[in-house]
PDB file of C-alpha atoms in Angstrom:
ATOM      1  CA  UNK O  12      13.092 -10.206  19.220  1.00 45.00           C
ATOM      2  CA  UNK O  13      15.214 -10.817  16.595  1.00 47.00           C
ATOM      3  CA  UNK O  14      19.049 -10.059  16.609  1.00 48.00           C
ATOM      4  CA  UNK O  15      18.543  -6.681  14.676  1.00 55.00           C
ATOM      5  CA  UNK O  16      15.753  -6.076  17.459  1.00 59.00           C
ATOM      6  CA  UNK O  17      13.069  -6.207  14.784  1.00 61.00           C
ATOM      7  CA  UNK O  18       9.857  -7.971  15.767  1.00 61.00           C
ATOM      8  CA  UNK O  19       8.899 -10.989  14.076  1.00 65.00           C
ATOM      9  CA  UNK O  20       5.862 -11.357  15.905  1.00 65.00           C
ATOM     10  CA  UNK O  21       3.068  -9.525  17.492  1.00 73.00           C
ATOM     11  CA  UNK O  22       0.160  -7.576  17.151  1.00 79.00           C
ATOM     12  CA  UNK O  23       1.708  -3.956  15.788  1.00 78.00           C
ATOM     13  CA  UNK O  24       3.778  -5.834  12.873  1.00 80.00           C
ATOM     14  CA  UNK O  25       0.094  -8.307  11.988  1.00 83.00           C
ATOM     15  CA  UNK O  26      -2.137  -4.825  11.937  1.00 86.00           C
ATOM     16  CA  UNK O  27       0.738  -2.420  10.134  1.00 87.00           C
ATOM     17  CA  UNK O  28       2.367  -5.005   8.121  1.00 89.00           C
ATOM     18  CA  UNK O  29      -0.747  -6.940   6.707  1.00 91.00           C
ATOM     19  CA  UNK O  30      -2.800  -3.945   6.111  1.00 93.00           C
ATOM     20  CA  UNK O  31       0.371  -2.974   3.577  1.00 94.00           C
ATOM     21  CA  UNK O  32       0.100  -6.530   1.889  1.00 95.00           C
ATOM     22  CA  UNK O  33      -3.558  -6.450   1.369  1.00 96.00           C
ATOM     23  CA  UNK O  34      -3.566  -2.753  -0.279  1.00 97.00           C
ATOM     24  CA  UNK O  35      -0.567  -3.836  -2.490  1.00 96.00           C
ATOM     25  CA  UNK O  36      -2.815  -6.958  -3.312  1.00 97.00           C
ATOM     26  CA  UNK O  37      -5.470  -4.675  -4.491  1.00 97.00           C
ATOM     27  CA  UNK O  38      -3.181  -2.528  -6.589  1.00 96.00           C
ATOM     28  CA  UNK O  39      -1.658  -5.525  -8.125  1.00 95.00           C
ATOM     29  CA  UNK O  40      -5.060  -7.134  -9.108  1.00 95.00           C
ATOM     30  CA  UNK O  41      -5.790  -3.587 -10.597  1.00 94.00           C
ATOM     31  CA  UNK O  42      -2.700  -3.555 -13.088  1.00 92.00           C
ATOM     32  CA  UNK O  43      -3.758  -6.400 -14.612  1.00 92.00           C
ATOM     33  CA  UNK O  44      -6.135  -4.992 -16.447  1.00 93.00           C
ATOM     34  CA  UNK O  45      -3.830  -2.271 -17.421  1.00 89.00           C
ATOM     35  CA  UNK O  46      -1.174  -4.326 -18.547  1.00 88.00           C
ATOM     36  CA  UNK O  47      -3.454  -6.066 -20.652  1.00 89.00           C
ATOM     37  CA  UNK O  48      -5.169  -2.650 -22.294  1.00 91.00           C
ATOM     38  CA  UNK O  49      -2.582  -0.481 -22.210  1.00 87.00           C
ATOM     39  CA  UNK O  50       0.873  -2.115 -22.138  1.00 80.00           C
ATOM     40  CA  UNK O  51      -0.942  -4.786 -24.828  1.00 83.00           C
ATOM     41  CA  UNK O  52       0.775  -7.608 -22.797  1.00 84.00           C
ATOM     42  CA  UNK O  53       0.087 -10.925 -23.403  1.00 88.00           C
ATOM     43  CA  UNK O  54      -3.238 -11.941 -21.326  1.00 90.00           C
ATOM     44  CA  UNK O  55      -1.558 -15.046 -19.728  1.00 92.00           C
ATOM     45  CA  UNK O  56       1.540 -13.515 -18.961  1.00 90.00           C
ATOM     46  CA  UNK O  57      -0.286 -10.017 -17.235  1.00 89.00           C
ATOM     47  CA  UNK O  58      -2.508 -12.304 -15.347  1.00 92.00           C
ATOM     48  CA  UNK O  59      -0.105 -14.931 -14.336  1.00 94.00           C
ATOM     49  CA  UNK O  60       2.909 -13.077 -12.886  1.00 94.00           C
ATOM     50  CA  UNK O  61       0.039 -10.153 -11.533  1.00 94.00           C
ATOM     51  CA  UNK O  62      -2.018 -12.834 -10.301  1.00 96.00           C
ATOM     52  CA  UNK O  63       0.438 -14.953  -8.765  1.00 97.00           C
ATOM     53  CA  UNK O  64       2.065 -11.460  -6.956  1.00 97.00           C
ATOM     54  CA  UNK O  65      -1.380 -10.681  -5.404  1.00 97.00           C
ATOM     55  CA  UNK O  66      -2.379 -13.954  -4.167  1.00 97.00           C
ATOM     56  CA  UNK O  67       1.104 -14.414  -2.445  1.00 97.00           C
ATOM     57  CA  UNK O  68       0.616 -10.750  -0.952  1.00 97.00           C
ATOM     58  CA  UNK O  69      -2.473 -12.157   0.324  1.00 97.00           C
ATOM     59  CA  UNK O  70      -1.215 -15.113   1.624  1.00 96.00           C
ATOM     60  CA  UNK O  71       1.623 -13.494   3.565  1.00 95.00           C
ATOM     61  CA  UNK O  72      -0.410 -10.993   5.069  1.00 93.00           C
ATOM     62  CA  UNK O  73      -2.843 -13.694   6.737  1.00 92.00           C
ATOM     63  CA  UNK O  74       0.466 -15.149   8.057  1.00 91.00           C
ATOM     64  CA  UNK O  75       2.908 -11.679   9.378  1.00 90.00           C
ATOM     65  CA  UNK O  76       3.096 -11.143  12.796  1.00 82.00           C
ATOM     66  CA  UNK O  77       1.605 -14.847  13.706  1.00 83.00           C
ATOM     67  CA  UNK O  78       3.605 -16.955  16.765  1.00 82.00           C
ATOM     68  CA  UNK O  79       6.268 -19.173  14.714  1.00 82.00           C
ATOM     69  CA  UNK O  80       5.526 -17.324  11.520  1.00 81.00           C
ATOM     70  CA  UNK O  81       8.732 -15.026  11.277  1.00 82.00           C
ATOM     71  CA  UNK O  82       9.758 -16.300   8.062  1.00 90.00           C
ATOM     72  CA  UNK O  83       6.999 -13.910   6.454  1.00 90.00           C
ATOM     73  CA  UNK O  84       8.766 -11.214   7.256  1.00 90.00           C
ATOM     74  CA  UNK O  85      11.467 -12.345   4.701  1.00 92.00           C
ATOM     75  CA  UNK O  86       8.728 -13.655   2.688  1.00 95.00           C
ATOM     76  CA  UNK O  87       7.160 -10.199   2.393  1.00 95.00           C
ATOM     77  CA  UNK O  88      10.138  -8.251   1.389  1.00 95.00           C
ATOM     78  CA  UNK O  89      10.705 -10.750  -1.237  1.00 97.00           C
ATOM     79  CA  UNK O  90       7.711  -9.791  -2.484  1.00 97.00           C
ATOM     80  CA  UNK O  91       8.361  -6.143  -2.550  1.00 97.00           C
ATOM     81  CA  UNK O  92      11.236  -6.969  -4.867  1.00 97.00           C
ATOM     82  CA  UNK O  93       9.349  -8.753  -6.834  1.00 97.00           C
ATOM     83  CA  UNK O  94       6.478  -6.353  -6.984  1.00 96.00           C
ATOM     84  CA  UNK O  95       9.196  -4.112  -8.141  1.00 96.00           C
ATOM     85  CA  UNK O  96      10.449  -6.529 -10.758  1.00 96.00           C
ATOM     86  CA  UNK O  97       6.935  -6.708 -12.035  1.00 93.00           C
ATOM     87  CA  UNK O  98       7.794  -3.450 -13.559  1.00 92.00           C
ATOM     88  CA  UNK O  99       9.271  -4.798 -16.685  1.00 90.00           C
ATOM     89  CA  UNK O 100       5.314  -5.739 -17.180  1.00 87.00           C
ATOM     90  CA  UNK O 101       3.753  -3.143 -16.513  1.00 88.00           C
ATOM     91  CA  UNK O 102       6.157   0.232 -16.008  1.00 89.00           C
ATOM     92  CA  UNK O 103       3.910   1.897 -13.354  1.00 89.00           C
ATOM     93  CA  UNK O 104       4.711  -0.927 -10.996  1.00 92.00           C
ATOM     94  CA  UNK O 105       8.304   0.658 -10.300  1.00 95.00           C
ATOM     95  CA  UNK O 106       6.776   3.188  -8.571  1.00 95.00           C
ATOM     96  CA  UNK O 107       4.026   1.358  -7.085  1.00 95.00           C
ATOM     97  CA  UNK O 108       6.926  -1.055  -5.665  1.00 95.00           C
ATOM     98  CA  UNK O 109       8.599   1.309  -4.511  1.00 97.00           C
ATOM     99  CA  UNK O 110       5.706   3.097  -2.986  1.00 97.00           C
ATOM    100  CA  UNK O 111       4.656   0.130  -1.355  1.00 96.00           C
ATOM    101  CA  UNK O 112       8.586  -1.156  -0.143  1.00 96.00           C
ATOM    102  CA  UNK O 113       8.907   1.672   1.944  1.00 96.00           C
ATOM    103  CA  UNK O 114       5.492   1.277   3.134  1.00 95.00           C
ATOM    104  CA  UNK O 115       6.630  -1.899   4.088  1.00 93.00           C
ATOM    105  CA  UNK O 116      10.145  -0.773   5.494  1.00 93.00           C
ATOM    106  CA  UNK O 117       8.019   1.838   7.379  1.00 93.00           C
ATOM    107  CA  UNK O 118       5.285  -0.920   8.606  1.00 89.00           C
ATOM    108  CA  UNK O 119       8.251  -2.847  10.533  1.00 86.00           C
ATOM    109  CA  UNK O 120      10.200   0.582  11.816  1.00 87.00           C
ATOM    110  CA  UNK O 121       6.952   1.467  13.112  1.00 87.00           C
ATOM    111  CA  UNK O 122       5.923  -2.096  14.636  1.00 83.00           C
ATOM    112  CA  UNK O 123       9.619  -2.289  16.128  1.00 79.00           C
ATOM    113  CA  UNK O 124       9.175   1.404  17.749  1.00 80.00           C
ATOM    114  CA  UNK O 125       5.435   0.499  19.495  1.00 76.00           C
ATOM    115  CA  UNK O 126       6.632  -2.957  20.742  1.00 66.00           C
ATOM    116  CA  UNK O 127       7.252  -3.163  23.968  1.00 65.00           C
ATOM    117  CA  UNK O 128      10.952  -3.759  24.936  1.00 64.00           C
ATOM    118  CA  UNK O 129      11.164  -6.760  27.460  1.00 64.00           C
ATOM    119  CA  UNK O 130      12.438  -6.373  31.065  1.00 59.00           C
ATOM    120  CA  UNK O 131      15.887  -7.108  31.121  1.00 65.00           C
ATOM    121  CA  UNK O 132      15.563  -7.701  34.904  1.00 60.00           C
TER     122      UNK O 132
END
């Protein structure tokens, strides 16, 4: 455990953690297309940053949870601000952000209540 007793590791914060990363990949892939029709943003630009988001969400939730891989905790919220920030793209990304941050501030309050607590003995 971590000083703030939050786990870094383990199954409960792999399963709740990366199940939140691969649904926010999905969303992201689907605004895309929105930007592009809708928001008339430049095709490079709505793919690139969108693109870039989802693969990285991807990427971290293979990783969350892993032995030695606490850093992806970190990683991950990053990329809820940045999911957030992706916003100025495509406006109904604030709320999706958002939506999916405190999934993702729920995912780890959730792993750290299921983990066991080790013996102090």
């Amino acid at each position: 455990m971590s000083g703030l007793d939050i786990p870094v590791e383990g199954k409960s914060i792999r399963q709740l953690c990366g199940i939140v990363l691969v649904f926010e990949a999905i969303v992201i892939g689907l605004a895309i297309p929105v930007a592009i029709v809708l928001e008339h943003t430049n095709h490079g630009l709505a793919a690139g940053i969108g693109g870039a988001l989802a693969v990285c969400a991807i990427l971290i939730s293979g990783v969350v949870g892993r032995p030695r891989m606490g850093w992806a905790l970190l990683a991950g919220t990053i990329l809820q601000l940045l999911v957030i920030a992706y916003g100025v793209v495509v406006p109904a990304m604030y709320a999706l952000g958002a939506i999916f941050a405190a999934l993702w501030v729920t995912g780890i309050w959730l792993a750290r209540r299921v983990t066991p607590r080790p013996d102090p003995s």
